[in-house]
Short mmCIF file of C-alpha atoms in Angstrom, two decimals:
data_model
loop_
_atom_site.label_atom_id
_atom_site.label_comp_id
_atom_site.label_asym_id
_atom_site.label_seq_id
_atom_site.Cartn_x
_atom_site.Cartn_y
_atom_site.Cartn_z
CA UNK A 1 113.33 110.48 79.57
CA UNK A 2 113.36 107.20 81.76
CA UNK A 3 109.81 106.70 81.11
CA UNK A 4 110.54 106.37 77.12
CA UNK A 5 113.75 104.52 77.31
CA UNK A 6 112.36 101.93 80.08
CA UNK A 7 109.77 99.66 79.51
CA UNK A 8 109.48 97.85 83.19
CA UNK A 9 107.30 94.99 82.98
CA UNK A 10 106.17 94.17 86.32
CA UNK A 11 103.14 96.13 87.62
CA UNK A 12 103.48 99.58 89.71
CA UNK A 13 100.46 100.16 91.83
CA UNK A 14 101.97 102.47 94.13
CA UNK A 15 101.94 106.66 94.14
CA UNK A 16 105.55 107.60 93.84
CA UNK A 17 107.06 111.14 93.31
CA UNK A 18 110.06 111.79 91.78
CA UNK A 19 111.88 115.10 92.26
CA UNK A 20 113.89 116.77 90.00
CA UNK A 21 116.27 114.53 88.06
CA UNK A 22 119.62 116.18 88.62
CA UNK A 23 118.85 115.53 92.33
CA UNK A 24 118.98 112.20 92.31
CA UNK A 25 116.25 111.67 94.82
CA UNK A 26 113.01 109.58 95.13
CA UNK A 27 110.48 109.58 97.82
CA UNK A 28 108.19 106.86 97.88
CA UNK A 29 104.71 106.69 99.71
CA UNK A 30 102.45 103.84 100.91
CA UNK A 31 99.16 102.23 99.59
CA UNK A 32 97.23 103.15 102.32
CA UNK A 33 96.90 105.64 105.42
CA UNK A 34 97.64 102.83 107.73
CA UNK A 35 101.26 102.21 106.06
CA UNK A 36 104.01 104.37 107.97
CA UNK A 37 106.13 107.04 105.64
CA UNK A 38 109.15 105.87 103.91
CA UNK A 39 111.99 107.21 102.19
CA UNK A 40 114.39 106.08 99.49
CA UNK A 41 117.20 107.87 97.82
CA UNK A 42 119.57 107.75 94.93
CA UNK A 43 122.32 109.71 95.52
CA UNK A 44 125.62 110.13 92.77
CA UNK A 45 129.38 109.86 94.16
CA UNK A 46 132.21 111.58 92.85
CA UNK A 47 133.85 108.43 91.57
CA UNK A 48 131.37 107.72 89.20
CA UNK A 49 129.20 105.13 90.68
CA UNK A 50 125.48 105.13 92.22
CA UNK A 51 124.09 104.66 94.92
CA UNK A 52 120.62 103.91 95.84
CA UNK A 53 118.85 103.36 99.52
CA UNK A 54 115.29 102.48 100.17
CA UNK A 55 113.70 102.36 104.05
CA UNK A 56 110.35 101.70 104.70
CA UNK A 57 108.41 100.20 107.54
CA UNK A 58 104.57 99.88 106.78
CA UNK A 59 101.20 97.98 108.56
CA UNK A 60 97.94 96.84 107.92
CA UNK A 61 95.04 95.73 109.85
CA UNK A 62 95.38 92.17 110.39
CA UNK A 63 92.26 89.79 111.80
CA UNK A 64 93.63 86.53 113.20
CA UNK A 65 92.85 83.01 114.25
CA UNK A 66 93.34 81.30 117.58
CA UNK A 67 94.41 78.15 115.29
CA UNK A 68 96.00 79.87 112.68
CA UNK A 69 97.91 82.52 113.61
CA UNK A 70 100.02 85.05 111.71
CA UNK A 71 103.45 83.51 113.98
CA UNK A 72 102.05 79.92 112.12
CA UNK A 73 102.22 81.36 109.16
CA UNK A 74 105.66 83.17 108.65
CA UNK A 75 107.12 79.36 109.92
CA UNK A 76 106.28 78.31 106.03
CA UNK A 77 109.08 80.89 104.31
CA UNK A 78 109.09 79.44 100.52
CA UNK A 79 105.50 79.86 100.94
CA UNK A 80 106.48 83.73 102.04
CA UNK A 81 108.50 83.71 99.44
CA UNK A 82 107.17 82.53 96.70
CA UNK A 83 103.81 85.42 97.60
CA UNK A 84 106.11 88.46 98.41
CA UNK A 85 107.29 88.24 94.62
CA UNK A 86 105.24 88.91 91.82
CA UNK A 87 103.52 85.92 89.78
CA UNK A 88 106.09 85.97 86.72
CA UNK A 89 109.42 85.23 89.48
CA UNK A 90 110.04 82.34 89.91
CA UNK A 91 111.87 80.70 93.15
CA UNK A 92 113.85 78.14 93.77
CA UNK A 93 115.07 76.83 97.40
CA UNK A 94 118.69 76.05 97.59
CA UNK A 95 118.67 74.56 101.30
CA UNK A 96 116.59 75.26 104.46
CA UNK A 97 117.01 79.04 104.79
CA UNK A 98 118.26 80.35 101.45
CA UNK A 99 116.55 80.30 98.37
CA UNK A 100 117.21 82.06 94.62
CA UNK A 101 114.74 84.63 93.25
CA UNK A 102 114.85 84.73 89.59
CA UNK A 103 112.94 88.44 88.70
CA UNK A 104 110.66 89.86 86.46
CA UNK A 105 113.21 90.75 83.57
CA UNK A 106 114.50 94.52 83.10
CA UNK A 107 113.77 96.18 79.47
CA UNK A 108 116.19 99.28 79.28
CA UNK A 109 117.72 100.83 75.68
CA UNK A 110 118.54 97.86 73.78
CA UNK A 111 118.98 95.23 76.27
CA UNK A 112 116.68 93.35 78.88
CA UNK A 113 117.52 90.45 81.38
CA UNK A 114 116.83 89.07 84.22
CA UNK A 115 118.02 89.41 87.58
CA UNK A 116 118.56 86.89 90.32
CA UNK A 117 118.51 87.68 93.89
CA UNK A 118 119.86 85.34 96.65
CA UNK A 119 117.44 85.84 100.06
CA UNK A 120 118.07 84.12 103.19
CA UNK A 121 115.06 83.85 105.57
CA UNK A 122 114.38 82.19 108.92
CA UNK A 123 112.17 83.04 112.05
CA UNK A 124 113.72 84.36 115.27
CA UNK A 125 111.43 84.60 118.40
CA UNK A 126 114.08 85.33 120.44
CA UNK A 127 114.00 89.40 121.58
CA UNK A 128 117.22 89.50 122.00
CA UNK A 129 118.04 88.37 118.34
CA UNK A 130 115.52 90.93 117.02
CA UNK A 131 116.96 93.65 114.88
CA UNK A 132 117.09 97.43 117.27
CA UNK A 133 113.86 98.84 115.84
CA UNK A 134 111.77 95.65 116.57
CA UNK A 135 109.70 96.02 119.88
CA UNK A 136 110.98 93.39 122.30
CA UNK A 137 107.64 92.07 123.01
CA UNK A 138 106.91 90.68 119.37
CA UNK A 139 106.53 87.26 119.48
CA UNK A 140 107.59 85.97 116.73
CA UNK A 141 109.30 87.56 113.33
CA UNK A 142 110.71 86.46 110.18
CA UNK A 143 113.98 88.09 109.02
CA UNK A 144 114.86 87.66 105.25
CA UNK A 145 118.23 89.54 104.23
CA UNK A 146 118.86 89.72 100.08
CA UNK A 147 123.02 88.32 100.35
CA UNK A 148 123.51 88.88 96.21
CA UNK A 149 122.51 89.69 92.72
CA UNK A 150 123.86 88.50 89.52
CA UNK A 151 122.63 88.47 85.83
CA UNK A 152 123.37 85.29 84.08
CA UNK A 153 121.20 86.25 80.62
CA UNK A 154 123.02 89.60 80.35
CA UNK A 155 125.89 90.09 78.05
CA UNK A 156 129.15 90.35 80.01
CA UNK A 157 130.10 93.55 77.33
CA UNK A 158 127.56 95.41 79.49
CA UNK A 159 127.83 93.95 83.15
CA UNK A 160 128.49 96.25 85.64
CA UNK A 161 132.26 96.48 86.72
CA UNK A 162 130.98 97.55 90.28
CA UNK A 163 128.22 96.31 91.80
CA UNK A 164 126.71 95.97 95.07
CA UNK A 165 122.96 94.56 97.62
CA UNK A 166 122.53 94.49 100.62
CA UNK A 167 118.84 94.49 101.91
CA UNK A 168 117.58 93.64 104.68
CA UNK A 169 113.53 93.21 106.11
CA UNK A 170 111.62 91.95 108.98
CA UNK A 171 107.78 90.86 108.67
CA UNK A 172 105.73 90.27 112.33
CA UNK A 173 102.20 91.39 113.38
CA UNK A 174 102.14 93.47 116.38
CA UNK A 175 99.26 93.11 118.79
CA UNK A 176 97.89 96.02 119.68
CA UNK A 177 94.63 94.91 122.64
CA UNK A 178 91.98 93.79 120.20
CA UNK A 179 94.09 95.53 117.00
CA UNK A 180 96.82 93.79 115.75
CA UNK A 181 98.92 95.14 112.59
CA UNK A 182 100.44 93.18 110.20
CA UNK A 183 103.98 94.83 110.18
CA UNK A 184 107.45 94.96 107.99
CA UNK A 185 110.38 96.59 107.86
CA UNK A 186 112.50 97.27 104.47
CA UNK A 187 116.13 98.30 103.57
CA UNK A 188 117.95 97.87 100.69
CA UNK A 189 120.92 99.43 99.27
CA UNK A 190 122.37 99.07 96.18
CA UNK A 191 125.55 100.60 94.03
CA UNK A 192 126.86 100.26 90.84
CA UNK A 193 129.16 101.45 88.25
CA UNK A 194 127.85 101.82 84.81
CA UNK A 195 129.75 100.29 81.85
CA UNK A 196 132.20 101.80 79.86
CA UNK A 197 130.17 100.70 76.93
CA UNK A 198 127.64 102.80 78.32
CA UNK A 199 129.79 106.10 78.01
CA UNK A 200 127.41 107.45 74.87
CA UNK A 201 124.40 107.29 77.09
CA UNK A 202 124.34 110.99 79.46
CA UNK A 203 125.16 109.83 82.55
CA UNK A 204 121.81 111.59 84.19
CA UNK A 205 119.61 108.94 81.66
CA UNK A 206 121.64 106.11 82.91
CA UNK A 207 120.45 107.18 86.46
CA UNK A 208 117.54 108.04 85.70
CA UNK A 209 116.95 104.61 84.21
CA UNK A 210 118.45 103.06 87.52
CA UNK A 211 115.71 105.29 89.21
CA UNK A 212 113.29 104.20 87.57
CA UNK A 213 113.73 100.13 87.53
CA UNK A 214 114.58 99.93 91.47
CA UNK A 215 111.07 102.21 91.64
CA UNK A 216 109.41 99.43 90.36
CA UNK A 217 110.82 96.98 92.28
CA UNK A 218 110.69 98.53 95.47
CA UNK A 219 107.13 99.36 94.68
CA UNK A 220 106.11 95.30 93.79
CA UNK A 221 107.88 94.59 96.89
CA UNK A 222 105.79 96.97 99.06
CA UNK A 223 102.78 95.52 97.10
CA UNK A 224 103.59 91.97 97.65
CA UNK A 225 103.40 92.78 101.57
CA UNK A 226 100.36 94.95 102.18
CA UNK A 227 98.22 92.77 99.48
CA UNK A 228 99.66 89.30 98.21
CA UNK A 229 101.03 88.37 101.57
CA UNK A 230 97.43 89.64 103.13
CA UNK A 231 95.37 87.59 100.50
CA UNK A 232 97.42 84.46 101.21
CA UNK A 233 97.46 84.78 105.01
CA UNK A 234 93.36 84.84 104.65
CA UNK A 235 93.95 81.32 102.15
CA UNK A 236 95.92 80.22 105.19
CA UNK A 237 93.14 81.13 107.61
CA UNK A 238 90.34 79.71 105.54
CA UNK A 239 92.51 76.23 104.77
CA UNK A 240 94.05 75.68 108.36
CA UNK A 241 91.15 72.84 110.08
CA UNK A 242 90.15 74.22 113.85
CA UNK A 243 90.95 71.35 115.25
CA UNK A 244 94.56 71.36 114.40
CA UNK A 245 95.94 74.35 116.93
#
């Protein structure tokens, strides 16, 4: 049903299974062998609003240069940024650490917008700052936490009277002898209440809907780290003179 009603319209390259819909659950799993398992749920509460968690940590074979290394290259965030999301956001850096993420619009029933996240990212290289499943002896990491959402282009008749994000990720390469992993850590939560002018719609299409949309974007997230971020470190690589260490 949330495959006829949705039309997402943002690419979905990853394999994701679904189970059955009065479950409320989704299980996502990586590109590749070398990405780690994750989970993600959507779960329904008794006072009528849902809830939806996503955890992932993931890694890919990274090759580095003494004069360009990955810790060089998580110190430019917009340019982090501005690759993690796909090619049709567009982002725009409010002050040093913060910057608003304006996302590939949403196309559900009769109405489609466009949300806009608020992410604050800076680089801690301090182990004692690191968040508890970081290994202390990781050099260097940048931590980005999502602090809001809001849709300006949707019609306040339909806003949600409940809604909540929190999400949180960490992106560092681990060096492994002469392996090292490119490495990042995902979780995002999000709730919301559906409208009242919603009530016509059966509450399971509704979530199923929900499902479906935060699948994608989980998914283009997942995709911007294990292949846009990859293909722009190598730019970085190629661009970055030897001389300059």
């Amino acid at each position: 049903m949330a495959s006829i009603l949705l039309n997402p319209c943002q690419p979905c390259l990853c394999c994701t299974s679904f189970a059955p819909p009065k479950k409320h659950k989704l299980y996502h799993h990586g590109l590749a062998k070398a990405a780690s398992g994750s989970k993600n749920r959507l779960k329904c509460k008794n006072n009528g609003t849902s809830s939806f968690n996503y955890r992932s940590s993931a890694g890919v074979p990274l090759y580095e240069l003494p004069w360009a290394s990955f810790d060089r290259y998580i110190e430019r965030k917009g340019r982090i940024i501005r690759t993690i999301f796909p090619e049709k956001s567009t982002s725009q850096q409010l002050n040093e650490e913060q910057w608003r993420v304006k996302m590939t619009p949403i196309q559900a029933l009769f109405l489609r917008f466009h949300p806009v996240i608020y992410i604050t990212a800076k680089c801690i290289s301090e182990a004692d700052d690191y968040p508890p499943e970081i290994p202390s002896h990781i050099t260097k990491l940048l931590d980005f936490q999502i602090t809001g959402c809001e849709f300006p282009d949707l019609n306040a008749d339909y806003m949600p009277p409940d809604f909540s994000i929190k999400g949180r990720g960490a992106l560092y390469v681990e060096r492994q002898g002469r392996r090292n992993w490119m490495k990042n850590q995902l979780d995002i939560s999000v709730s919301l209440a559906f409208p009242p002018l919603l009530a016509w719609v059966p509450e399971y299409v509704l979530q199923n809907i929900m499902q479906s949309v935060l699948k994608n974007y989980v998914e283009d997230f997942n995709n911007g780290f294990a292949v846009r971020l990859l293909a722009d470190y190598n730019s970085f690589k190629r661009n970055k003179p030897k001389n300059l260490v």
